[in-house]
Amino acid sequence: MTETVAAHRQAGHRVRLEWGPTGAAAVAAGADIAVVVDVLSFTTTLTVAVERGITVYPFRWKDERAAAHAAERDAVLAVGRFEARQGQAGVSLSPSSLTTVEGVERLVLPSPNGSTIAFALADSGATVVGASLRNAGAVAAWLAPHVAAGATLAVVPAGERWPDGSLRPAVEDLWGAGAVLAAMQAVLATGRPVDLSPEARMAARAYADVAGTVTEALLACASGRELVDVGFADDVRTAAEHDASTVVPVLDGEAFVAGA
């Protein structure tokens, strides 16, 4: 491993942060816990589902094996927001729509960013947790004793994709990651200082900038504006419900369940 690659792993810090699937693989290497943050899609929908007692299986986006993967687990396969709007039956990636779904016990929930990252991290050796603004405080409280005991933490804002498939760092995921880190620092304030990498500290500071105006900030940011413009404002508002949930989705084997 070259010196540059080692530096990008942020291995000198116990709390690390990096973007997207490539960044996840880098900072989760050797980490005890990996926190995936995908505020306007996967992890908010995941939190809503787990709140409702649904077991959620992450999976890669647009993988032709998804239907078989769901069938083998006697699970419902979720579709994308736009597929649902075009008349495809079933559950979608829309978090607001999932608040009223009934009769679903197991759900395969593919997404291009958060779910794909979580699926890839399943075999990393790290405990994988799903975080969003809706459950940031609960995740922070769950993480704090682990970090206080010496656990290494990798936080992964998922980001979005440009049309050419390249990573688009998305400010809402930075805020979500920062909300978790800021709350965790507050819980641990009476103990030893938490060793955050500069990247992780930057996320906590970014969240502090919008902490009092989260809904307005989400509705105004590029990703939020995109959803509002195509009729999914309710999803943005659901994602902005800061600390509305006390559930902590933890990947147990191949499925997310509520963490103890």
PDB file of C-alpha atoms in Angstrom:
ATOM      1  CA  MET A   1       0.000   0.000   0.000  1.00  0.00           C
ATOM      2  CA  THR A   2       1.448   3.391  -0.939  1.00  0.00           C
ATOM      3  CA  GLU A   3       1.724   6.303   1.472  1.00  0.00           C
ATOM      4  CA  THR A   4      -0.977   8.217  -0.431  1.00  0.00           C
ATOM      5  CA  VAL A   5      -3.501   5.401  -0.105  1.00  0.00           C
ATOM      6  CA  ALA A   6      -2.744   5.057   3.597  1.00  0.00           C
ATOM      7  CA  ALA A   7      -3.336   8.791   4.077  1.00  0.00           C
ATOM      8  CA  HIS A   8      -6.683   8.572   2.306  1.00  0.00           C
ATOM      9  CA  ARG A   9      -7.772   5.844   4.713  1.00  0.00           C
ATOM     10  CA  GLN A  10      -7.468   8.436   7.518  1.00  0.00           C
ATOM     11  CA  ALA A  11      -5.939   5.625   9.543  1.00  0.00           C
ATOM     12  CA  GLY A  12      -4.430   8.025  12.065  1.00  0.00           C
ATOM     13  CA  HIS A  13      -7.906   8.857  13.398  1.00  0.00           C
ATOM     14  CA  ARG A  14     -10.501   6.776  15.217  1.00  0.00           C
ATOM     15  CA  VAL A  15     -13.425   8.653  13.633  1.00  0.00           C
ATOM     16  CA  ARG A  16     -13.133   8.985   9.853  1.00  0.00           C
ATOM     17  CA  LEU A  17     -15.308  10.260   7.013  1.00  0.00           C
ATOM     18  CA  GLU A  18     -15.198   9.729   3.273  1.00  0.00           C
ATOM     19  CA  TRP A  19     -17.635   9.840   0.357  1.00  0.00           C
ATOM     20  CA  GLY A  20     -19.330   7.181  -1.752  1.00  0.00           C
ATOM     21  CA  PRO A  21     -18.506   3.522  -2.370  1.00  0.00           C
ATOM     22  CA  THR A  22     -14.806   4.036  -3.041  1.00  0.00           C
ATOM     23  CA  GLY A  23     -14.427   6.205   0.027  1.00  0.00           C
ATOM     24  CA  ALA A  24     -16.395   3.681   2.079  1.00  0.00           C
ATOM     25  CA  ALA A  25     -14.002   0.913   1.129  1.00  0.00           C
ATOM     26  CA  ALA A  26     -11.054   3.125   2.094  1.00  0.00           C
ATOM     27  CA  VAL A  27     -12.141   4.390   5.519  1.00  0.00           C
ATOM     28  CA  ALA A  28     -14.029   1.256   6.579  1.00  0.00           C
ATOM     29  CA  ALA A  29     -10.915  -0.894   6.151  1.00  0.00           C
ATOM     30  CA  GLY A  30     -10.077  -1.956   9.679  1.00  0.00           C
ATOM     31  CA  ALA A  31     -12.976   0.028  11.193  1.00  0.00           C
ATOM     32  CA  ASP A  32     -15.222  -1.502  13.838  1.00  0.00           C
ATOM     33  CA  ILE A  33     -18.379   0.390  12.796  1.00  0.00           C
ATOM     34  CA  ALA A  34     -19.409   1.952   9.473  1.00  0.00           C
ATOM     35  CA  VAL A  35     -22.254   4.480   9.370  1.00  0.00           C
ATOM     36  CA  VAL A  36     -23.903   4.977   5.971  1.00  0.00           C
ATOM     37  CA  VAL A  37     -25.762   8.273   5.413  1.00  0.00           C
ATOM     38  CA  ASP A  38     -28.130   8.783   2.448  1.00  0.00           C
ATOM     39  CA  VAL A  39     -30.548  11.439   3.672  1.00  0.00           C
ATOM     40  CA  LEU A  40     -32.934  11.946   0.746  1.00  0.00           C
ATOM     41  CA  SER A  41     -33.257   8.303  -0.146  1.00  0.00           C
ATOM     42  CA  PHE A  42     -32.019   5.038   1.298  1.00  0.00           C
ATOM     43  CA  THR A  43     -31.270   5.635   4.965  1.00  0.00           C
ATOM     44  CA  THR A  44     -34.359   7.765   5.610  1.00  0.00           C
ATOM     45  CA  THR A  45     -36.542   5.129   3.914  1.00  0.00           C
ATOM     46  CA  LEU A  46     -34.642   2.433   5.826  1.00  0.00           C
ATOM     47  CA  THR A  47     -35.339   4.167   9.136  1.00  0.00           C
ATOM     48  CA  VAL A  48     -39.053   4.494   8.371  1.00  0.00           C
ATOM     49  CA  ALA A  49     -39.206   0.811   7.390  1.00  0.00           C
ATOM     50  CA  VAL A  50     -37.395  -0.473  10.470  1.00  0.00           C
ATOM     51  CA  GLU A  51     -39.620   1.749  12.660  1.00  0.00           C
ATOM     52  CA  ARG A  52     -42.555  -0.170  11.207  1.00  0.00           C
ATOM     53  CA  GLY A  53     -41.013  -3.539  12.040  1.00  0.00           C
ATOM     54  CA  ILE A  54     -39.859  -4.307   8.489  1.00  0.00           C
ATOM     55  CA  THR A  55     -36.639  -6.259   7.950  1.00  0.00           C
ATOM     56  CA  VAL A  56     -34.705  -4.521   5.157  1.00  0.00           C
ATOM     57  CA  TYR A  57     -32.220  -6.168   2.794  1.00  0.00           C
ATOM     58  CA  PRO A  58     -29.877  -3.723   1.015  1.00  0.00           C
ATOM     59  CA  PHE A  59     -28.995  -4.550  -2.580  1.00  0.00           C
ATOM     60  CA  ARG A  60     -27.234  -3.089  -5.588  1.00  0.00           C
ATOM     61  CA  TRP A  61     -29.155  -0.729  -7.879  1.00  0.00           C
ATOM     62  CA  LYS A  62     -30.398  -2.003 -11.257  1.00  0.00           C
ATOM     63  CA  ASP A  63     -29.032  -5.485 -10.625  1.00  0.00           C
ATOM     64  CA  GLU A  64     -31.014  -8.027 -12.636  1.00  0.00           C
ATOM     65  CA  ARG A  65     -30.720 -10.490  -9.743  1.00  0.00           C
ATOM     66  CA  ALA A  66     -32.721  -8.275  -7.375  1.00  0.00           C
ATOM     67  CA  ALA A  67     -36.064  -9.984  -8.059  1.00  0.00           C
ATOM     68  CA  ALA A  68     -34.595 -13.422  -7.420  1.00  0.00           C
ATOM     69  CA  HIS A  69     -32.823 -12.118  -4.310  1.00  0.00           C
ATOM     70  CA  ALA A  70     -36.183 -10.907  -2.973  1.00  0.00           C
ATOM     71  CA  ALA A  71     -38.020 -14.100  -3.913  1.00  0.00           C
ATOM     72  CA  GLU A  72     -35.456 -16.267  -2.133  1.00  0.00           C
ATOM     73  CA  ARG A  73     -36.069 -14.288   1.050  1.00  0.00           C
ATOM     74  CA  ASP A  74     -39.848 -14.128   0.699  1.00  0.00           C
ATOM     75  CA  ALA A  75     -39.453 -10.349   0.552  1.00  0.00           C
ATOM     76  CA  VAL A  76     -41.040  -7.510  -1.377  1.00  0.00           C
ATOM     77  CA  LEU A  77     -38.755  -5.837  -3.926  1.00  0.00           C
ATOM     78  CA  ALA A  78     -38.966  -2.031  -3.746  1.00  0.00           C
ATOM     79  CA  VAL A  79     -38.963   0.041  -6.928  1.00  0.00           C
ATOM     80  CA  GLY A  80     -37.662   3.543  -7.546  1.00  0.00           C
ATOM     81  CA  ARG A  81     -39.778   6.636  -6.970  1.00  0.00           C
ATOM     82  CA  PHE A  82     -40.351   7.223 -10.665  1.00  0.00           C
ATOM     83  CA  GLU A  83     -41.193   3.586 -11.397  1.00  0.00           C
ATOM     84  CA  ALA A  84     -43.866   3.749  -8.689  1.00  0.00           C
ATOM     85  CA  ARG A  85     -45.258   6.929 -10.213  1.00  0.00           C
ATOM     86  CA  GLN A  86     -45.419   5.212 -13.609  1.00  0.00           C
ATOM     87  CA  GLY A  87     -47.764   2.592 -12.187  1.00  0.00           C
ATOM     88  CA  GLN A  88     -45.497  -0.193 -10.980  1.00  0.00           C
ATOM     89  CA  ALA A  89     -47.179  -1.754  -7.975  1.00  0.00           C
ATOM     90  CA  GLY A  90     -45.527  -2.176  -4.606  1.00  0.00           C
ATOM     91  CA  VAL A  91     -43.245  -0.319  -2.224  1.00  0.00           C
ATOM     92  CA  SER A  92     -40.874   2.371  -3.479  1.00  0.00           C
ATOM     93  CA  LEU A  93     -37.778   4.248  -2.296  1.00  0.00           C
ATOM     94  CA  SER A  94     -40.038   7.144  -1.294  1.00  0.00           C
ATOM     95  CA  PRO A  95     -39.792   7.467   2.512  1.00  0.00           C
ATOM     96  CA  SER A  96     -43.077   9.335   2.832  1.00  0.00           C
ATOM     97  CA  SER A  97     -44.961   6.591   0.972  1.00  0.00           C
ATOM     98  CA  LEU A  98     -43.520   3.958   3.299  1.00  0.00           C
ATOM     99  CA  THR A  99     -45.049   5.624   6.349  1.00  0.00           C
ATOM    100  CA  THR A 100     -48.435   4.137   5.410  1.00  0.00           C
ATOM    101  CA  VAL A 101     -47.480   0.781   3.899  1.00  0.00           C
ATOM    102  CA  GLU A 102     -49.106  -2.282   5.487  1.00  0.00           C
ATOM    103  CA  GLY A 103     -48.520  -6.023   5.318  1.00  0.00           C
ATOM    104  CA  VAL A 104     -44.820  -5.920   4.423  1.00  0.00           C
ATOM    105  CA  GLU A 105     -42.501  -7.882   6.725  1.00  0.00           C
ATOM    106  CA  ARG A 106     -39.348  -8.140   4.581  1.00  0.00           C
ATOM    107  CA  LEU A 107     -38.174  -5.660   1.984  1.00  0.00           C
ATOM    108  CA  VAL A 108     -35.323  -5.690  -0.523  1.00  0.00           C
ATOM    109  CA  LEU A 109     -34.494  -1.999  -0.932  1.00  0.00           C
ATOM    110  CA  PRO A 110     -32.000  -1.297  -3.732  1.00  0.00           C
ATOM    111  CA  SER A 111     -30.704   2.215  -4.265  1.00  0.00           C
ATOM    112  CA  PRO A 112     -27.882   3.623  -6.392  1.00  0.00           C
ATOM    113  CA  ASN A 113     -25.982   5.062  -3.435  1.00  0.00           C
ATOM    114  CA  GLY A 114     -26.738   4.208   0.200  1.00  0.00           C
ATOM    115  CA  SER A 115     -28.058   0.693  -0.324  1.00  0.00           C
ATOM    116  CA  THR A 116     -25.286  -0.210  -2.749  1.00  0.00           C
ATOM    117  CA  ILE A 117     -22.705   1.013  -0.232  1.00  0.00           C
ATOM    118  CA  ALA A 118     -24.303  -0.867   2.668  1.00  0.00           C
ATOM    119  CA  PHE A 119     -24.451  -4.048   0.581  1.00  0.00           C
ATOM    120  CA  ALA A 120     -20.768  -3.702  -0.296  1.00  0.00           C
ATOM    121  CA  LEU A 121     -19.805  -3.138   3.345  1.00  0.00           C
ATOM    122  CA  ALA A 122     -21.629  -6.251   4.563  1.00  0.00           C
ATOM    123  CA  ASP A 123     -18.456  -8.326   4.299  1.00  0.00           C
ATOM    124  CA  SER A 124     -16.054  -5.603   5.476  1.00  0.00           C
ATOM    125  CA  GLY A 125     -15.887  -6.833   9.044  1.00  0.00           C
ATOM    126  CA  ALA A 126     -17.428  -3.599  10.335  1.00  0.00           C
ATOM    127  CA  THR A 127     -20.850  -3.355  11.946  1.00  0.00           C
ATOM    128  CA  VAL A 128     -22.922  -1.362   9.430  1.00  0.00           C
ATOM    129  CA  VAL A 129     -25.444   1.215  10.682  1.00  0.00           C
ATOM    130  CA  GLY A 130     -27.929   3.321   8.713  1.00  0.00           C
ATOM    131  CA  ALA A 131     -28.185   6.991   9.739  1.00  0.00           C
ATOM    132  CA  SER A 132     -30.204   9.980   8.579  1.00  0.00           C
ATOM    133  CA  LEU A 133     -31.363  13.260  10.034  1.00  0.00           C
ATOM    134  CA  ARG A 134     -34.470  11.459  11.339  1.00  0.00           C
ATOM    135  CA  ASN A 135     -32.450   9.213  13.660  1.00  0.00           C
ATOM    136  CA  ALA A 136     -29.176  11.127  14.072  1.00  0.00           C
ATOM    137  CA  GLY A 137     -29.504  11.486  17.846  1.00  0.00           C
ATOM    138  CA  ALA A 138     -30.424   7.840  18.335  1.00  0.00           C
ATOM    139  CA  VAL A 139     -27.488   6.680  16.217  1.00  0.00           C
ATOM    140  CA  ALA A 140     -25.153   9.012  18.124  1.00  0.00           C
ATOM    141  CA  ALA A 141     -26.332   7.623  21.459  1.00  0.00           C
ATOM    142  CA  TRP A 142     -25.843   4.065  20.147  1.00  0.00           C
ATOM    143  CA  LEU A 143     -22.357   4.863  18.855  1.00  0.00           C
ATOM    144  CA  ALA A 144     -21.084   6.803  21.872  1.00  0.00           C
ATOM    145  CA  PRO A 145     -20.339   3.914  24.250  1.00  0.00           C
ATOM    146  CA  HIS A 146     -18.649   1.966  21.455  1.00  0.00           C
ATOM    147  CA  VAL A 147     -16.424   4.907  20.568  1.00  0.00           C
ATOM    148  CA  ALA A 148     -15.736   5.622  24.249  1.00  0.00           C
ATOM    149  CA  ALA A 149     -14.577   2.019  24.580  1.00  0.00           C
ATOM    150  CA  GLY A 150     -12.102   2.474  21.721  1.00  0.00           C
ATOM    151  CA  ALA A 151     -14.045   1.470  18.597  1.00  0.00           C
ATOM    152  CA  THR A 152     -12.925   2.895  15.257  1.00  0.00           C
ATOM    153  CA  LEU A 153     -15.739   4.584  13.329  1.00  0.00           C
ATOM    154  CA  ALA A 154     -16.078   5.189   9.572  1.00  0.00           C
ATOM    155  CA  VAL A 155     -18.827   7.599   8.502  1.00  0.00           C
ATOM    156  CA  VAL A 156     -19.833   7.448   4.842  1.00  0.00           C
ATOM    157  CA  PRO A 157     -22.010  10.171   3.291  1.00  0.00           C
ATOM    158  CA  ALA A 158     -23.291   8.367   0.208  1.00  0.00           C
ATOM    159  CA  GLY A 159     -23.560  11.298  -2.185  1.00  0.00           C
ATOM    160  CA  GLU A 160     -25.436  11.276  -5.469  1.00  0.00           C
ATOM    161  CA  ARG A 161     -24.526  10.622  -9.121  1.00  0.00           C
ATOM    162  CA  TRP A 162     -24.028  12.881 -12.102  1.00  0.00           C
ATOM    163  CA  PRO A 163     -25.569  11.644 -15.375  1.00  0.00           C
ATOM    164  CA  ASP A 164     -22.202  10.165 -16.373  1.00  0.00           C
ATOM    165  CA  GLY A 165     -22.192   8.021 -13.207  1.00  0.00           C
ATOM    166  CA  SER A 166     -19.477   9.946 -11.371  1.00  0.00           C
ATOM    167  CA  LEU A 167     -19.891  10.837  -7.707  1.00  0.00           C
ATOM    168  CA  ARG A 168     -21.654  14.086  -6.828  1.00  0.00           C
ATOM    169  CA  PRO A 169     -20.949  14.946  -3.164  1.00  0.00           C
ATOM    170  CA  ALA A 170     -24.351  15.982  -1.809  1.00  0.00           C
ATOM    171  CA  VAL A 171     -24.609  18.549   0.968  1.00  0.00           C
ATOM    172  CA  GLU A 172     -27.625  16.839   2.580  1.00  0.00           C
ATOM    173  CA  ASP A 173     -25.519  13.759   3.284  1.00  0.00           C
ATOM    174  CA  LEU A 174     -22.784  15.968   4.713  1.00  0.00           C
ATOM    175  CA  TRP A 175     -25.379  17.501   7.053  1.00  0.00           C
ATOM    176  CA  GLY A 176     -26.700  14.065   8.028  1.00  0.00           C
ATOM    177  CA  ALA A 177     -23.230  12.770   8.801  1.00  0.00           C
ATOM    178  CA  GLY A 178     -22.466  15.961  10.701  1.00  0.00           C
ATOM    179  CA  ALA A 179     -25.664  15.683  12.744  1.00  0.00           C
ATOM    180  CA  VAL A 180     -24.608  12.233  13.949  1.00  0.00           C
ATOM    181  CA  LEU A 181     -21.051  13.345  14.721  1.00  0.00           C
ATOM    182  CA  ALA A 182     -22.109  16.532  16.517  1.00  0.00           C
ATOM    183  CA  ALA A 183     -24.610  14.629  18.663  1.00  0.00           C
ATOM    184  CA  MET A 184     -22.037  11.938  19.442  1.00  0.00           C
ATOM    185  CA  GLN A 185     -19.515  14.582  20.493  1.00  0.00           C
ATOM    186  CA  ALA A 186     -22.141  16.088  22.806  1.00  0.00           C
ATOM    187  CA  VAL A 187     -22.821  12.703  24.428  1.00  0.00           C
ATOM    188  CA  LEU A 188     -19.098  12.142  24.945  1.00  0.00           C
ATOM    189  CA  ALA A 189     -18.343  15.699  26.083  1.00  0.00           C
ATOM    190  CA  THR A 190     -17.647  14.677  29.680  1.00  0.00           C
ATOM    191  CA  GLY A 191     -15.107  12.044  28.683  1.00  0.00           C
ATOM    192  CA  ARG A 192     -11.920  12.088  26.672  1.00  0.00           C
ATOM    193  CA  PRO A 193     -12.000  14.178  23.464  1.00  0.00           C
ATOM    194  CA  VAL A 194     -13.078  12.196  20.412  1.00  0.00           C
ATOM    195  CA  ASP A 195     -10.360  11.859  17.768  1.00  0.00           C
ATOM    196  CA  LEU A 196     -12.123  13.065  14.614  1.00  0.00           C
ATOM    197  CA  SER A 197     -10.314  13.364  11.311  1.00  0.00           C
ATOM    198  CA  PRO A 198     -10.413  16.831   9.703  1.00  0.00           C
ATOM    199  CA  GLU A 199     -12.988  15.459   7.246  1.00  0.00           C
ATOM    200  CA  ALA A 200     -15.244  14.326  10.099  1.00  0.00           C
ATOM    201  CA  ARG A 201     -14.839  17.614  11.990  1.00  0.00           C
ATOM    202  CA  MET A 202     -15.793  19.508   8.834  1.00  0.00           C
ATOM    203  CA  ALA A 203     -19.069  17.572   8.607  1.00  0.00           C
ATOM    204  CA  ALA A 204     -20.001  18.388  12.217  1.00  0.00           C
ATOM    205  CA  ARG A 205     -19.337  22.070  11.554  1.00  0.00           C
ATOM    206  CA  ALA A 206     -21.387  21.977   8.356  1.00  0.00           C
ATOM    207  CA  TYR A 207     -24.371  20.602  10.263  1.00  0.00           C
ATOM    208  CA  ALA A 208     -24.025  23.313  12.924  1.00  0.00           C
ATOM    209  CA  ASP A 209     -24.537  25.892  10.165  1.00  0.00           C
ATOM    210  CA  VAL A 210     -28.041  24.572   9.341  1.00  0.00           C
ATOM    211  CA  ALA A 211     -29.078  23.020  12.656  1.00  0.00           C
ATOM    212  CA  GLY A 212     -31.887  25.520  13.224  1.00  0.00           C
ATOM    213  CA  THR A 213     -33.175  25.546   9.654  1.00  0.00           C
ATOM    214  CA  VAL A 214     -32.888  21.937   8.488  1.00  0.00           C
ATOM    215  CA  THR A 215     -36.190  21.797   6.600  1.00  0.00           C
ATOM    216  CA  GLU A 216     -35.530  25.028   4.733  1.00  0.00           C
ATOM    217  CA  ALA A 217     -31.975  23.955   3.924  1.00  0.00           C
ATOM    218  CA  LEU A 218     -33.066  20.557   2.592  1.00  0.00           C
ATOM    219  CA  LEU A 219     -35.803  22.066   0.453  1.00  0.00           C
ATOM    220  CA  ALA A 220     -33.348  24.619  -0.981  1.00  0.00           C
ATOM    221  CA  CYS A 221     -30.296  22.408  -1.645  1.00  0.00           C
ATOM    222  CA  ALA A 222     -29.746  20.979  -5.124  1.00  0.00           C
ATOM    223  CA  SER A 223     -30.934  17.444  -4.336  1.00  0.00           C
ATOM    224  CA  GLY A 224     -33.949  18.680  -2.408  1.00  0.00           C
ATOM    225  CA  ARG A 225     -34.859  21.159  -5.121  1.00  0.00           C
ATOM    226  CA  GLU A 226     -34.658  18.351  -7.688  1.00  0.00           C
ATOM    227  CA  LEU A 227     -37.182  16.269  -5.731  1.00  0.00           C
ATOM    228  CA  VAL A 228     -39.487  19.226  -5.099  1.00  0.00           C
ATOM    229  CA  ASP A 229     -39.506  20.097  -8.793  1.00  0.00           C
ATOM    230  CA  VAL A 230     -40.723  16.612  -9.748  1.00  0.00           C
ATOM    231  CA  GLY A 231     -43.370  16.356  -7.044  1.00  0.00           C
ATOM    232  CA  PHE A 232     -41.612  14.670  -4.127  1.00  0.00           C
ATOM    233  CA  ALA A 233     -41.569  17.528  -1.626  1.00  0.00           C
ATOM    234  CA  ASP A 234     -43.109  15.228   1.001  1.00  0.00           C
ATOM    235  CA  ASP A 235     -40.026  13.018   0.825  1.00  0.00           C
ATOM    236  CA  VAL A 236     -37.804  16.015   1.545  1.00  0.00           C
ATOM    237  CA  ARG A 237     -39.952  17.030   4.502  1.00  0.00           C
ATOM    238  CA  THR A 238     -39.920  13.480   5.865  1.00  0.00           C
ATOM    239  CA  ALA A 239     -36.128  13.439   5.580  1.00  0.00           C
ATOM    240  CA  ALA A 240     -35.957  16.771   7.447  1.00  0.00           C
ATOM    241  CA  GLU A 241     -37.735  15.451  10.560  1.00  0.00           C
ATOM    242  CA  HIS A 242     -34.652  15.728  12.730  1.00  0.00           C
ATOM    243  CA  ASP A 243     -34.599  13.198  15.585  1.00  0.00           C
ATOM    244  CA  ALA A 244     -38.169  12.090  14.872  1.00  0.00           C
ATOM    245  CA  SER A 245     -37.052   8.462  15.213  1.00  0.00           C
ATOM    246  CA  THR A 246     -35.330   6.496  17.960  1.00  0.00           C
ATOM    247  CA  VAL A 247     -34.612   3.443  15.813  1.00  0.00           C
ATOM    248  CA  VAL A 248     -31.036   2.464  14.891  1.00  0.00           C
ATOM    249  CA  PRO A 249     -30.949   0.158  11.833  1.00  0.00           C
ATOM    250  CA  VAL A 250     -28.042  -2.277  12.191  1.00  0.00           C
ATOM    251  CA  LEU A 251     -27.025  -4.752   9.495  1.00  0.00           C
ATOM    252  CA  ASP A 252     -27.368  -8.225  11.001  1.00  0.00           C
ATOM    253  CA  GLY A 253     -25.988 -10.656   8.447  1.00  0.00           C
ATOM    254  CA  GLU A 254     -27.592  -9.502   5.211  1.00  0.00           C
ATOM    255  CA  ALA A 255     -30.532  -7.534   6.618  1.00  0.00           C
ATOM    256  CA  PHE A 256     -31.073  -4.365   8.631  1.00  0.00           C
ATOM    257  CA  VAL A 257     -32.990  -4.758  11.890  1.00  0.00           C
ATOM    258  CA  ALA A 258     -33.483  -2.467  14.887  1.00  0.00           C
ATOM    259  CA  GLY A 259     -30.312  -2.364  16.960  1.00  0.00           C
ATOM    260  CA  ALA A 260     -30.546  -2.976  20.681  1.00  0.00           C
TER     261      ALA A 260
END
